CSV table of C-alpha atoms and ligand atoms in Angstrom, one decimal:
chain,number,residue,atom,x,y,z
A,18,MET,CA,130.6,100.7,96.7
A,19,ALA,CA,127.5,101.3,94.5
A,20,ASP,CA,125.2,104.1,95.1
A,21,LYS,CA,122.6,103.7,97.9
A,22,LEU,CA,118.9,104.3,96.9
A,23,SER,CA,116.1,105.6,99.3
A,24,ALA,CA,112.6,104.8,99.6
A,25,VAL,CA,110.0,107.3,97.9
A,26,LYS,CA,109.4,110.5,100.5
A,27,GLY,CA,106.4,109.6,102.6
A,28,MET,CA,106.9,106.1,101.9
A,29,ASN,CA,108.1,103.6,104.5
A,30,ASP,CA,109.6,100.3,105.5
A,31,ILE,CA,107.8,98.8,108.5
A,32,LEU,CA,111.0,97.2,110.2
A,33,PRO,CA,111.4,94.4,112.8
A,34,ALA,CA,112.0,96.1,116.4
A,35,SER,CA,115.7,95.1,116.3
A,36,VAL,CA,116.4,97.6,113.4
A,37,PRO,CA,117.1,100.9,114.3
A,38,ARG,CA,115.5,103.5,112.4
A,39,THR,CA,115.1,107.4,111.8
A,40,GLU,CA,111.6,107.9,111.8
A,41,LYS,CA,109.5,106.9,114.4
A,42,LEU,CA,107.0,104.2,113.1
A,43,PRO,CA,105.4,101.3,114.6
A,44,ASP,CA,107.3,98.2,114.2
A,45,SER,CA,106.3,94.9,112.5
A,46,ALA,CA,105.6,92.9,115.6
A,47,LEU,CA,102.9,95.7,116.3
A,48,TRP,CA,101.6,95.4,113.2
A,49,GLN,CA,101.4,91.6,113.3
A,50,TRP,CA,99.7,91.6,116.5
A,51,PHE,CA,97.2,94.3,115.1
A,52,GLU,CA,96.3,92.3,112.0
A,53,THR,CA,95.7,89.1,114.3
A,54,ALA,CA,93.3,91.1,116.4
A,55,VAL,CA,91.5,92.4,113.4
A,56,ARG,CA,91.3,88.9,111.9
A,57,ASP,CA,89.7,87.7,115.5
A,58,VAL,CA,87.4,90.6,116.3
A,59,LEU,CA,85.9,90.7,112.6
A,60,GLY,CA,85.5,87.0,112.7
A,61,ARG,CA,83.5,87.3,115.7
A,62,TYR,CA,81.0,89.9,113.8
A,63,GLY,CA,81.0,87.5,110.8
A,64,TYR,CA,82.8,89.6,108.3
A,65,GLN,CA,84.6,88.1,105.4
A,66,TYR,CA,88.1,88.9,103.8
A,67,LEU,CA,88.2,90.5,100.2
A,68,LEU,CA,91.0,92.1,98.4
A,69,THR,CA,91.0,94.5,95.5
A,70,PRO,CA,93.6,96.0,93.2
A,71,ILE,CA,96.1,98.8,94.3
A,72,VAL,CA,95.7,100.1,90.7
A,73,GLU,CA,92.1,101.4,89.7
A,74,PRO,CA,91.0,103.4,86.7
A,75,THR,CA,91.3,107.2,87.7
A,76,ALA,CA,87.6,107.6,86.7
A,77,LEU,CA,86.7,105.2,89.7
A,78,PHE,CA,87.9,107.9,92.2
A,79,VAL,CA,86.7,111.1,90.3
A,80,ARG,CA,83.3,109.5,90.0
A,81,GLY,CA,83.1,108.0,93.5
A,82,LEU,CA,84.5,110.1,95.8
A,83,GLY,CA,83.5,113.7,94.2
A,84,GLU,CA,85.7,115.8,91.7
A,85,VAL,CA,85.7,118.9,94.5
A,86,THR,CA,87.5,116.9,97.3
A,87,ASP,CA,90.9,117.3,98.8
A,88,ILE,CA,91.6,113.6,97.5
A,89,VAL,CA,90.5,114.0,93.8
A,90,GLU,CA,92.0,117.5,93.4
A,91,LYS,CA,95.5,117.4,94.8
A,92,GLU,CA,96.3,114.3,96.5
A,93,MET,CA,96.0,111.3,94.0
A,94,TYR,CA,98.9,109.4,92.5
A,95,SER,CA,97.5,109.2,88.8
A,96,PHE,CA,99.5,108.3,85.8
A,97,THR,CA,99.0,107.3,82.2
A,98,ASP,CA,100.1,103.5,81.4
A,99,SER,CA,102.7,104.1,78.7
A,100,MET,CA,101.5,100.5,77.0
A,101,ASN,CA,97.9,101.6,76.1
A,102,GLY,CA,97.4,105.1,77.6
A,103,ASP,CA,95.0,104.1,80.2
A,104,LYS,CA,94.6,106.7,83.0
A,105,LEU,CA,95.2,104.9,86.1
A,106,THR,CA,95.7,106.0,89.8
A,107,LEU,CA,97.0,104.3,93.0
A,108,ARG,CA,94.0,103.8,95.1
A,109,PRO,CA,94.0,106.8,97.6
A,110,GLU,CA,91.0,104.8,99.9
A,111,ALA,CA,89.7,101.2,99.7
A,112,THR,CA,85.5,102.0,99.6
A,113,ALA,CA,85.5,102.8,95.6
A,114,GLY,CA,87.2,99.8,94.8
A,115,ILE,CA,85.2,97.5,96.9
A,116,VAL,CA,82.1,98.9,95.4
A,117,ARG,CA,83.6,98.7,92.2
A,118,ALA,CA,84.0,94.9,93.0
A,119,VAL,CA,80.8,94.3,94.3
A,120,VAL,CA,79.1,96.0,91.4
A,121,GLU,CA,81.7,94.1,88.8
A,122,HIS,CA,81.0,90.8,90.6
A,123,ASN,CA,77.1,91.4,91.1
A,124,ALA,CA,78.4,90.6,94.6
A,125,LEU,CA,74.9,91.3,96.4
A,126,TYR,CA,72.9,89.2,94.2
A,127,ASN,CA,72.4,86.5,97.0
A,128,GLY,CA,71.9,89.4,99.8
A,129,PRO,CA,73.9,91.6,101.9
A,130,LEU,CA,77.7,91.4,102.2
A,131,ARG,CA,79.9,92.0,105.3
A,132,ILE,CA,83.4,92.5,104.4
A,133,TRP,CA,87.0,93.8,105.2
A,134,THR,CA,90.4,94.3,103.4
A,135,VAL,CA,93.5,95.8,104.7
A,136,GLY,CA,96.5,97.2,102.6
A,137,PRO,CA,98.4,100.2,101.2
A,138,MET,CA,96.5,103.5,100.3
A,139,PHE,CA,98.2,106.6,98.3
A,140,ARG,CA,97.8,110.2,99.0
A,141,HIS,CA,100.1,112.8,97.7
A,142,GLU,CA,100.1,115.0,101.1
A,143,ARG,CA,102.9,116.8,102.9
A,144,PRO,CA,104.7,113.9,105.1
A,145,GLN,CA,104.4,114.2,108.8
A,146,LYS,CA,104.0,112.2,111.8
A,147,GLY,CA,100.8,110.2,111.2
A,148,ARG,CA,100.1,111.2,107.5
A,149,TYR,CA,102.4,109.9,105.0
A,150,ARG,CA,102.3,109.1,101.0
A,151,GLN,CA,101.8,105.5,101.6
A,152,PHE,CA,99.9,104.5,104.6
A,153,HIS,CA,97.7,101.3,105.5
A,154,GLN,CA,94.2,101.0,106.2
A,155,LEU,CA,91.9,98.4,107.8
A,156,ASP,CA,88.7,98.9,105.8
A,157,VAL,CA,85.5,97.3,106.8
A,158,GLU,CA,82.4,97.7,104.8
A,159,ALA,CA,78.6,96.4,105.1
A,160,LEU,CA,76.8,96.4,101.8
A,161,GLY,CA,73.2,95.9,101.2
A,162,PHE,CA,71.9,96.7,104.8
A,163,ALA,CA,69.9,100.1,105.3
A,164,GLY,CA,69.2,100.0,108.7
A,165,PRO,CA,70.8,101.8,111.6
A,166,ASP,CA,71.5,98.8,113.5
A,167,VAL,CA,74.3,98.0,111.0
A,168,ASP,CA,75.6,101.8,111.7
A,169,ALA,CA,75.8,101.0,115.0
A,170,GLU,CA,77.7,97.5,114.5
A,171,MET,CA,80.3,99.3,112.8
A,172,ILE,CA,80.9,101.6,115.6
A,173,LEU,CA,81.2,98.7,118.0
A,174,MET,CA,83.2,96.6,116.0
A,175,ALA,CA,85.7,99.4,116.2
A,176,ARG,CA,85.3,99.7,120.1
A,177,ALA,CA,85.9,95.8,120.5
A,178,LEU,CA,89.0,96.1,118.4
A,179,TRP,CA,90.1,98.9,120.7
A,180,ARG,CA,89.3,96.7,123.6
A,181,GLU,CA,91.2,93.9,122.1
A,182,LEU,CA,94.2,96.0,121.5
A,183,GLY,CA,93.9,97.7,125.5
A,184,LEU,CA,92.6,100.8,124.3
A,185,VAL,CA,90.2,102.7,126.4
A,186,GLU,CA,87.4,104.4,124.9
A,187,GLY,CA,86.6,107.8,126.3
A,188,GLN,CA,90.3,107.8,127.4
A,189,HIS,CA,92.5,106.9,124.4
A,190,VAL,CA,89.9,107.2,122.1
A,191,ARG,CA,86.6,109.3,121.6
A,192,LEU,CA,83.9,109.0,119.4
A,193,GLU,CA,82.4,111.6,117.6
A,194,ILE,CA,79.2,111.1,115.3
A,195,ASN,CA,76.8,113.3,112.8
A,196,SER,CA,74.4,112.6,110.6
A,197,LEU,CA,74.4,114.1,106.9
A,198,GLY,CA,71.0,113.5,106.2
A,199,GLN,CA,69.8,112.8,102.6
A,200,PRO,CA,70.6,114.8,99.4
A,201,ASP,CA,67.5,117.0,99.4
A,202,GLU,CA,68.4,118.1,102.9
A,203,ARG,CA,71.7,118.7,102.2
A,204,LYS,CA,70.3,121.1,99.4
A,205,ALA,CA,68.5,123.4,101.9
A,206,HIS,CA,71.4,123.1,104.3
A,207,ARG,CA,73.5,124.1,101.3
A,208,GLU,CA,71.8,127.4,100.4
A,209,ALA,CA,71.9,128.7,104.0
A,210,LEU,CA,75.5,127.4,104.0
A,211,VAL,CA,76.3,129.8,100.8
A,212,GLY,CA,74.2,132.5,101.9
A,213,TYR,CA,76.2,132.7,105.1
A,214,PHE,CA,79.7,132.2,103.8
A,215,GLU,CA,79.2,134.9,101.0
A,216,GLN,CA,78.2,137.1,103.8
A,217,HIS,CA,81.8,136.4,105.0
A,218,ALA,CA,83.5,136.2,101.6
A,219,GLN,CA,86.6,138.4,102.9
A,220,ALA,CA,87.6,135.7,105.9
A,221,LEU,CA,87.5,133.0,103.3
A,222,ASP,CA,90.6,131.1,102.0
A,223,ALA,CA,91.3,130.4,98.4
A,224,ASP,CA,90.4,126.8,98.7
A,225,SER,CA,87.3,128.1,100.3
A,226,GLN,CA,86.3,130.7,98.0
A,227,ARG,CA,86.5,128.3,95.0
A,228,ARG,CA,84.5,125.7,96.7
A,229,LEU,CA,81.8,128.1,97.7
A,230,GLN,CA,79.9,127.4,94.7
A,231,SER,CA,81.1,124.0,93.7
A,232,ASN,CA,80.9,122.0,97.3
A,233,PRO,CA,80.2,124.1,99.9
A,234,LEU,CA,79.9,121.6,102.5
A,235,ARG,CA,83.7,120.7,101.8
A,236,ILE,CA,84.5,124.3,103.5
A,237,LEU,CA,83.3,122.7,106.7
A,238,ASP,CA,86.1,120.0,106.4
A,239,SER,CA,88.8,122.6,106.0
A,240,LYS,CA,92.1,122.2,108.0
A,241,ASN,CA,93.0,125.6,107.8
A,242,PRO,CA,93.0,126.9,111.4
A,243,ALA,CA,92.3,130.3,110.9
A,244,MET,CA,89.4,129.0,109.1
A,245,GLN,CA,87.9,127.4,112.2
A,246,ALA,CA,86.0,130.5,114.0
A,247,LEU,CA,84.0,130.7,110.9
A,248,ILE,CA,83.4,127.2,110.4
A,249,GLU,CA,82.1,127.2,113.7
A,250,GLN,CA,79.3,129.5,113.5
A,251,ALA,CA,77.9,127.7,110.1
A,252,PRO,CA,74.6,126.7,109.7
A,253,LYS,CA,74.4,123.2,110.9
A,254,LEU,CA,73.4,120.4,108.5
A,255,ILE,CA,71.4,118.6,111.7
A,256,ASP,CA,68.9,121.4,111.8
A,257,PHE,CA,67.7,120.3,108.3
A,258,LEU,CA,67.1,116.9,108.7
A,259,GLY,CA,63.5,115.6,108.2
A,260,GLU,CA,61.8,113.3,110.6
A,261,ALA,CA,63.2,109.9,108.8
A,262,SER,CA,66.8,111.3,108.9
A,263,LEU,CA,66.4,111.9,112.5
A,264,ALA,CA,64.7,108.6,113.6
A,265,HIS,CA,67.8,107.1,111.8
A,266,PHE,CA,70.2,109.0,113.6
A,267,ASP,CA,67.9,108.6,116.8
A,268,ALA,CA,68.0,104.8,116.5
A,269,VAL,CA,71.9,104.4,116.0
A,270,ARG,CA,72.2,106.9,119.2
A,271,ALA,CA,70.0,104.7,121.3
A,272,THR,CA,71.7,101.7,120.6
A,273,LEU,CA,75.0,103.1,121.6
A,274,ASP,CA,73.3,104.5,124.8
A,275,ALA,CA,72.1,101.1,125.4
A,276,VAL,CA,75.6,99.5,125.3
A,277,GLY,CA,76.9,102.3,127.3
A,278,LEU,CA,79.3,103.6,124.7
A,279,ALA,CA,79.7,107.6,125.3
A,280,TYR,CA,79.7,109.9,122.1
A,281,ARG,CA,79.9,113.6,121.2
A,282,VAL,CA,77.5,114.8,118.4
A,283,ASN,CA,79.6,117.1,116.2
A,284,PRO,CA,77.6,119.0,114.0
A,285,ARG,CA,80.8,119.8,112.1
A,286,LEU,CA,81.5,116.3,111.2
A,287,VAL,CA,81.1,116.2,107.3
A,288,ARG,CA,84.2,113.7,106.3
A,289,GLY,CA,86.5,113.9,103.5
A,290,MET,CA,84.4,112.1,100.6
A,291,ASP,CA,81.3,113.4,98.9
A,292,TYR,CA,79.7,109.9,99.1
A,293,TYR,CA,78.4,109.7,102.5
A,294,ASN,CA,74.8,110.2,104.1
A,295,LEU,CA,73.0,109.8,107.4
A,296,THR,CA,75.2,108.5,110.0
A,297,VAL,CA,79.1,109.5,110.0
A,298,PHE,CA,81.6,108.9,112.6
A,299,GLU,CA,85.0,109.3,113.7
A,300,TRP,CA,87.3,107.8,116.5
A,301,VAL,CA,89.3,110.5,117.6
A,302,THR,CA,92.7,110.9,120.0
A,303,ASP,CA,94.4,113.8,121.7
A,304,GLN,CA,97.7,112.1,121.7
A,305,LEU,CA,98.8,112.4,117.9
A,306,GLY,CA,98.5,116.0,117.4
A,307,SER,CA,96.7,117.3,114.7
A,308,GLN,CA,96.6,113.8,113.1
A,309,GLY,CA,94.0,113.0,115.5
A,310,THR,CA,91.5,110.7,113.5
A,311,VAL,CA,92.4,107.1,113.8
A,312,CYS,CA,89.2,105.6,112.2
A,313,GLY,CA,86.4,107.6,110.2
A,314,GLY,CA,83.4,106.0,108.4
A,315,GLY,CA,79.7,106.4,107.7
A,316,ARG,CA,77.0,105.7,105.5
A,317,TYR,CA,77.0,105.7,102.0
A,318,ASP,CA,73.6,104.7,100.6
A,319,GLY,CA,73.9,106.2,96.8
A,320,LEU,CA,77.6,105.2,96.0
A,321,ILE,CA,76.6,101.8,94.5
A,322,ALA,CA,74.4,103.5,92.0
A,323,GLN,CA,76.5,106.0,91.3
A,324,LEU,CA,79.1,103.2,90.4
A,325,GLY,CA,76.8,101.5,88.1
A,326,GLY,CA,75.3,98.9,90.5
A,327,LYS,CA,71.9,98.5,91.2
A,328,PRO,CA,71.1,100.9,93.9
A,329,ALA,CA,71.7,99.2,97.5
A,330,PRO,CA,72.5,101.0,101.0
A,331,ALA,CA,75.8,100.5,102.7
A,332,VAL,CA,78.1,101.7,105.6
A,333,GLY,CA,81.5,101.4,106.2
A,334,PHE,CA,84.9,102.4,107.9
A,335,GLY,CA,88.5,103.0,107.5
A,336,LEU,CA,91.3,103.0,109.9
A,337,GLY,CA,94.3,104.3,109.8
A,338,ILE,CA,96.9,101.7,110.8
A,339,GLU,CA,100.1,103.6,111.3
A,340,ARG,CA,98.2,106.4,113.3
A,341,LEU,CA,96.5,103.7,115.4
A,342,LEU,CA,99.9,101.8,116.1
A,343,LEU,CA,101.8,104.9,116.9
A,344,LEU,CA,99.1,106.0,119.6
A,345,ILE,CA,99.4,102.2,120.8
A,346,GLN,CA,103.2,102.5,120.7
A,347,GLU,CA,102.9,106.2,122.5
A,348,LEU,CA,100.5,104.8,125.1
A,349,GLN,CA,103.3,101.8,125.7
A,350,LEU,CA,100.0,99.4,126.3
A,351,PRO,CA,101.5,95.9,126.9
A,352,MET,CA,101.6,93.6,123.6
A,353,PRO,CA,101.8,90.0,123.7
A,354,SER,CA,105.8,89.0,123.4
A,355,GLN,CA,107.1,87.9,120.1
A,356,ALA,CA,110.2,86.4,121.6
A,357,PRO,CA,110.9,83.0,120.7
A,358,ASP,CA,110.1,80.1,123.3
A,359,ALA,CA,113.8,78.7,123.0
A,360,TYR,CA,117.1,79.5,121.5
A,361,ALA,CA,119.2,76.4,120.3
A,362,VAL,CA,123.1,76.9,121.2
A,363,VAL,CA,125.4,74.8,119.0
A,364,PRO,CA,128.8,74.5,120.3
A,365,PRO,CA,131.5,74.5,117.7
A,366,GLY,CA,132.1,71.2,116.5
A,367,THR,CA,128.5,69.7,117.2
A,368,PRO,CA,127.2,67.7,114.5
A,369,LEU,CA,124.2,69.1,113.2
A,370,ALA,CA,122.0,66.3,112.1
A,371,PRO,CA,120.8,65.2,115.6
A,372,VAL,CA,120.4,69.2,116.5
A,373,VAL,CA,118.0,69.7,113.3
A,374,VAL,CA,116.1,66.7,113.7
A,375,ALA,CA,115.0,67.9,117.3
A,376,LEU,CA,114.5,71.1,116.6
A,377,GLU,CA,111.9,70.4,113.9
A,378,ALA,CA,110.2,68.0,115.9
A,379,LEU,CA,109.6,71.0,118.8
A,380,ARG,CA,108.8,73.1,115.8
A,381,ALA,CA,106.2,70.7,114.7
A,382,ALA,CA,105.0,70.6,118.2
A,383,GLY,CA,104.4,74.2,117.9
A,384,VAL,CA,107.4,75.5,119.9
A,385,ARG,CA,109.1,78.6,118.5
A,386,VAL,CA,112.7,77.9,118.5
A,387,VAL,CA,115.7,79.7,117.0
A,388,GLN,CA,118.7,77.7,115.7
A,389,HIS,CA,121.9,79.8,116.1
A,390,ALA,CA,123.5,79.8,112.9
A,391,GLY,CA,127.0,80.2,112.2
A,392,GLY,CA,129.4,82.6,110.2
A,393,PRO,CA,132.0,81.4,107.7
A,394,ASP,CA,134.3,80.5,110.6
A,395,GLY,CA,131.5,78.4,112.2
A,396,PRO,CA,128.6,79.2,114.9
A,397,GLY,CA,131.0,81.3,117.2
A,398,SER,CA,132.1,80.7,121.0
A,399,MET,CA,129.4,79.4,123.7
A,400,LYS,CA,129.6,82.9,125.4
A,401,SER,CA,128.6,84.7,122.2
A,402,GLN,CA,126.0,82.1,121.5
A,403,PHE,CA,124.5,83.0,125.2
A,404,LYS,CA,124.6,86.6,124.5
A,405,LYS,CA,122.4,85.9,121.3
A,406,ALA,CA,120.1,83.5,123.0
A,407,ASP,CA,120.0,86.3,125.7
A,408,GLY,CA,119.1,89.2,123.1
A,409,SER,CA,116.5,86.8,121.3
A,410,GLY,CA,114.1,87.5,124.6
A,411,ALA,CA,114.0,83.4,124.5
A,412,ARG,CA,112.8,81.9,128.0
A,413,HIS,CA,115.2,78.8,127.5
A,414,ALA,CA,118.3,78.0,125.8
A,415,LEU,CA,118.8,74.5,124.6
A,416,VAL,CA,122.4,73.6,124.9
A,417,PHE,CA,123.3,70.7,122.3
A,418,GLY,CA,127.1,70.2,123.8
A,419,ALA,CA,129.3,67.1,122.9
A,420,ASP,CA,128.2,65.3,126.3
A,421,GLU,CA,124.9,65.8,126.0
A,422,LEU,CA,124.4,64.2,122.4
A,423,ALA,CA,126.5,61.7,123.3
A,424,ALA,CA,124.0,60.4,125.7
A,425,GLY,CA,121.1,61.2,123.4
A,426,GLU,CA,119.9,64.4,125.5
A,427,VAL,CA,120.0,68.3,125.3
A,428,THR,CA,120.3,70.8,128.3
A,429,LEU,CA,117.1,73.1,128.9
A,430,LYS,CA,118.7,76.0,130.7
A,431,ALA,CA,116.2,78.7,132.0
A,432,LEU,CA,116.8,82.2,130.9
A,433,ARG,CA,114.3,84.5,132.3
A,434,ASP,CA,112.9,83.4,135.5
A,435,GLY,CA,116.4,84.3,137.3
A,436,SER,CA,116.7,80.3,138.6
A,437,GLY,CA,119.5,79.5,135.9
A,438,GLU,CA,118.1,76.0,136.1
A,439,GLN,CA,119.2,73.5,133.9
A,440,GLN,CA,118.0,69.9,133.2
A,441,ARG,CA,118.7,67.1,130.8
A,442,LEU,CA,116.1,66.0,128.4
A,443,PRO,CA,115.8,63.0,126.2
A,444,LEU,CA,116.0,63.7,122.5
A,445,ALA,CA,114.3,60.6,121.5
A,446,ASP,CA,111.0,61.7,122.9
A,447,VAL,CA,111.1,65.4,122.3
A,448,ALA,CA,106.9,65.7,122.1
A,449,ALA,CA,106.8,64.6,125.9
A,450,TRP,CA,108.5,67.8,126.8
A,451,ALA,CA,107.9,70.4,124.2
A,452,ASP,CA,104.7,71.4,125.9
A,453,ARG,CA,106.6,73.0,128.8
A,454,LEU,CA,108.6,75.2,126.4
A,455,ARG,CA,105.5,77.0,125.0
A,456,ALA,CA,104.5,80.3,126.9
B,527,ATP,P1,92.7,113.5,107.8
B,527,ATP,O1,91.3,114.5,108.2
B,527,ATP,O2,93.7,113.4,108.8
B,527,ATP,O3,93.2,113.9,106.6
B,527,ATP,P2,91.0,111.8,106.0
B,527,ATP,O4,89.6,112.2,106.2
B,527,ATP,O5,91.4,112.5,105.1
B,527,ATP,O6,92.1,112.1,107.5
B,527,ATP,P3,90.0,109.0,105.7
B,527,ATP,O7,89.9,109.5,104.1
B,527,ATP,O8,88.8,109.1,106.3
B,527,ATP,O9,91.0,110.2,106.4
B,527,ATP,O10,90.8,107.7,106.0
B,527,ATP,C1,90.5,106.9,107.3
B,527,ATP,C2,91.8,107.0,108.2
B,527,ATP,O11,93.0,106.7,107.2
B,527,ATP,C3,91.9,108.3,108.8
B,527,ATP,O12,91.2,108.7,109.8
B,527,ATP,C4,93.4,108.4,109.4
B,527,ATP,O13,93.6,107.5,110.4
B,527,ATP,C5,93.9,107.5,108.0
B,527,ATP,N1,94.8,108.3,106.9
B,527,ATP,C6,94.1,109.1,106.0
B,527,ATP,N2,95.2,110.0,105.4
B,527,ATP,C7,96.3,109.5,106.1
B,527,ATP,C8,97.7,109.6,105.6
B,527,ATP,N3,98.2,110.9,104.7
B,527,ATP,N4,98.5,109.1,106.4
B,527,ATP,C9,98.3,108.1,107.4
B,527,ATP,N5,97.0,108.0,107.7
B,527,ATP,C10,96.2,108.5,106.9
B,528,MG,MG1,92.9,114.0,104.4
């Protein structure tokens, strides 16, 4: 046998539930359920779908995210295109690419845009539970809107998604918010921050010492536990905000209060990218260890201009799909069954034509039906077929026996309700009873 190959470390296959696996990862049925919920919920808010390439020019992320950020400094998969020397990067996040697309296509020409996308992101991090080198995000962006109303809309959309999936806000996921103010306010805060950290220079880790001059706000985003006490006492950005920034923040809070959504103002919440201003937020959980943020976002009013577009405000969020689904899996929340409605048992020797005609008619009527398919020696015994039918989770078996076919009929057998009830049904008029098979 030839040597086996493995996936790249930190990059995972998303498998059907029936395939055993070594790493604890959500199965593909959970993904599909999530994607359906996302389409439903975002459609209710009028968001449109958009896709951008997975590979972008490296400069996009360096300029967009900020040179002194974890992502740009140490997490990007960057390479040189050997054909033409272009410097390229596998996207570590979605916002920069979306803004690039919006600017490139002058997409705000006819007014603001509400869009979403979903797909893989790449970051060279240490793989662990809830942290991978290829992971997936749902990304939602509202571009061209300046008001606090759309900030609140972002947060409420996430809440609607939690509810759709059976997660309870306040219990399974909690909301934290903060305001990063405007660049001039951050400048005043930055000076206070540098002063404070300089006084405690001996307590700073190597990363933070480096960032003290280049990007001191990033020190607040440090994941180093040894740094947390020092960070806790640091000057708070919120104390440096002017009237307009505070009014914006208050308006977001008032909307959340009005709809009864509880939140905590976390003055340490700064997010990992430089492009944010005003409102930032994270949805966090206690159930995933240190990978507790399932969704994070905020306003980025400067990014469109920074990437060459006509200045326009914007706000958005990214949701980590693996983390969210791990959470749902751990909480054992109920999800709709993915099982087929029926499993077709085809005894050895059955002529296939009438079976396939009937099954195609059932599927055309919307019934989910799996045909038992044989190996090289035929379909296998009735016993083994019924075992497969049972294992499939189907509520019914359809038995295409020789007797049945001779009478132009099929036997419908209940598999799940304990009744074992059987009934003959006419093959000539499948549409008349197809409805009864559907859940
Ligand atoms: P963290 O602080 O956990 O590193 P982050 O602030 O770097 O997260 P964002 O850039 O805000 O993350 O991305 C949005 C979401 O994507 C995160 O809240 C998280 O749910 C998910 N995410 C980020 N990095 C990873 C990763 N390496 N593996 C899996 N999910 C991730
Ligand atoms: Mg990170």
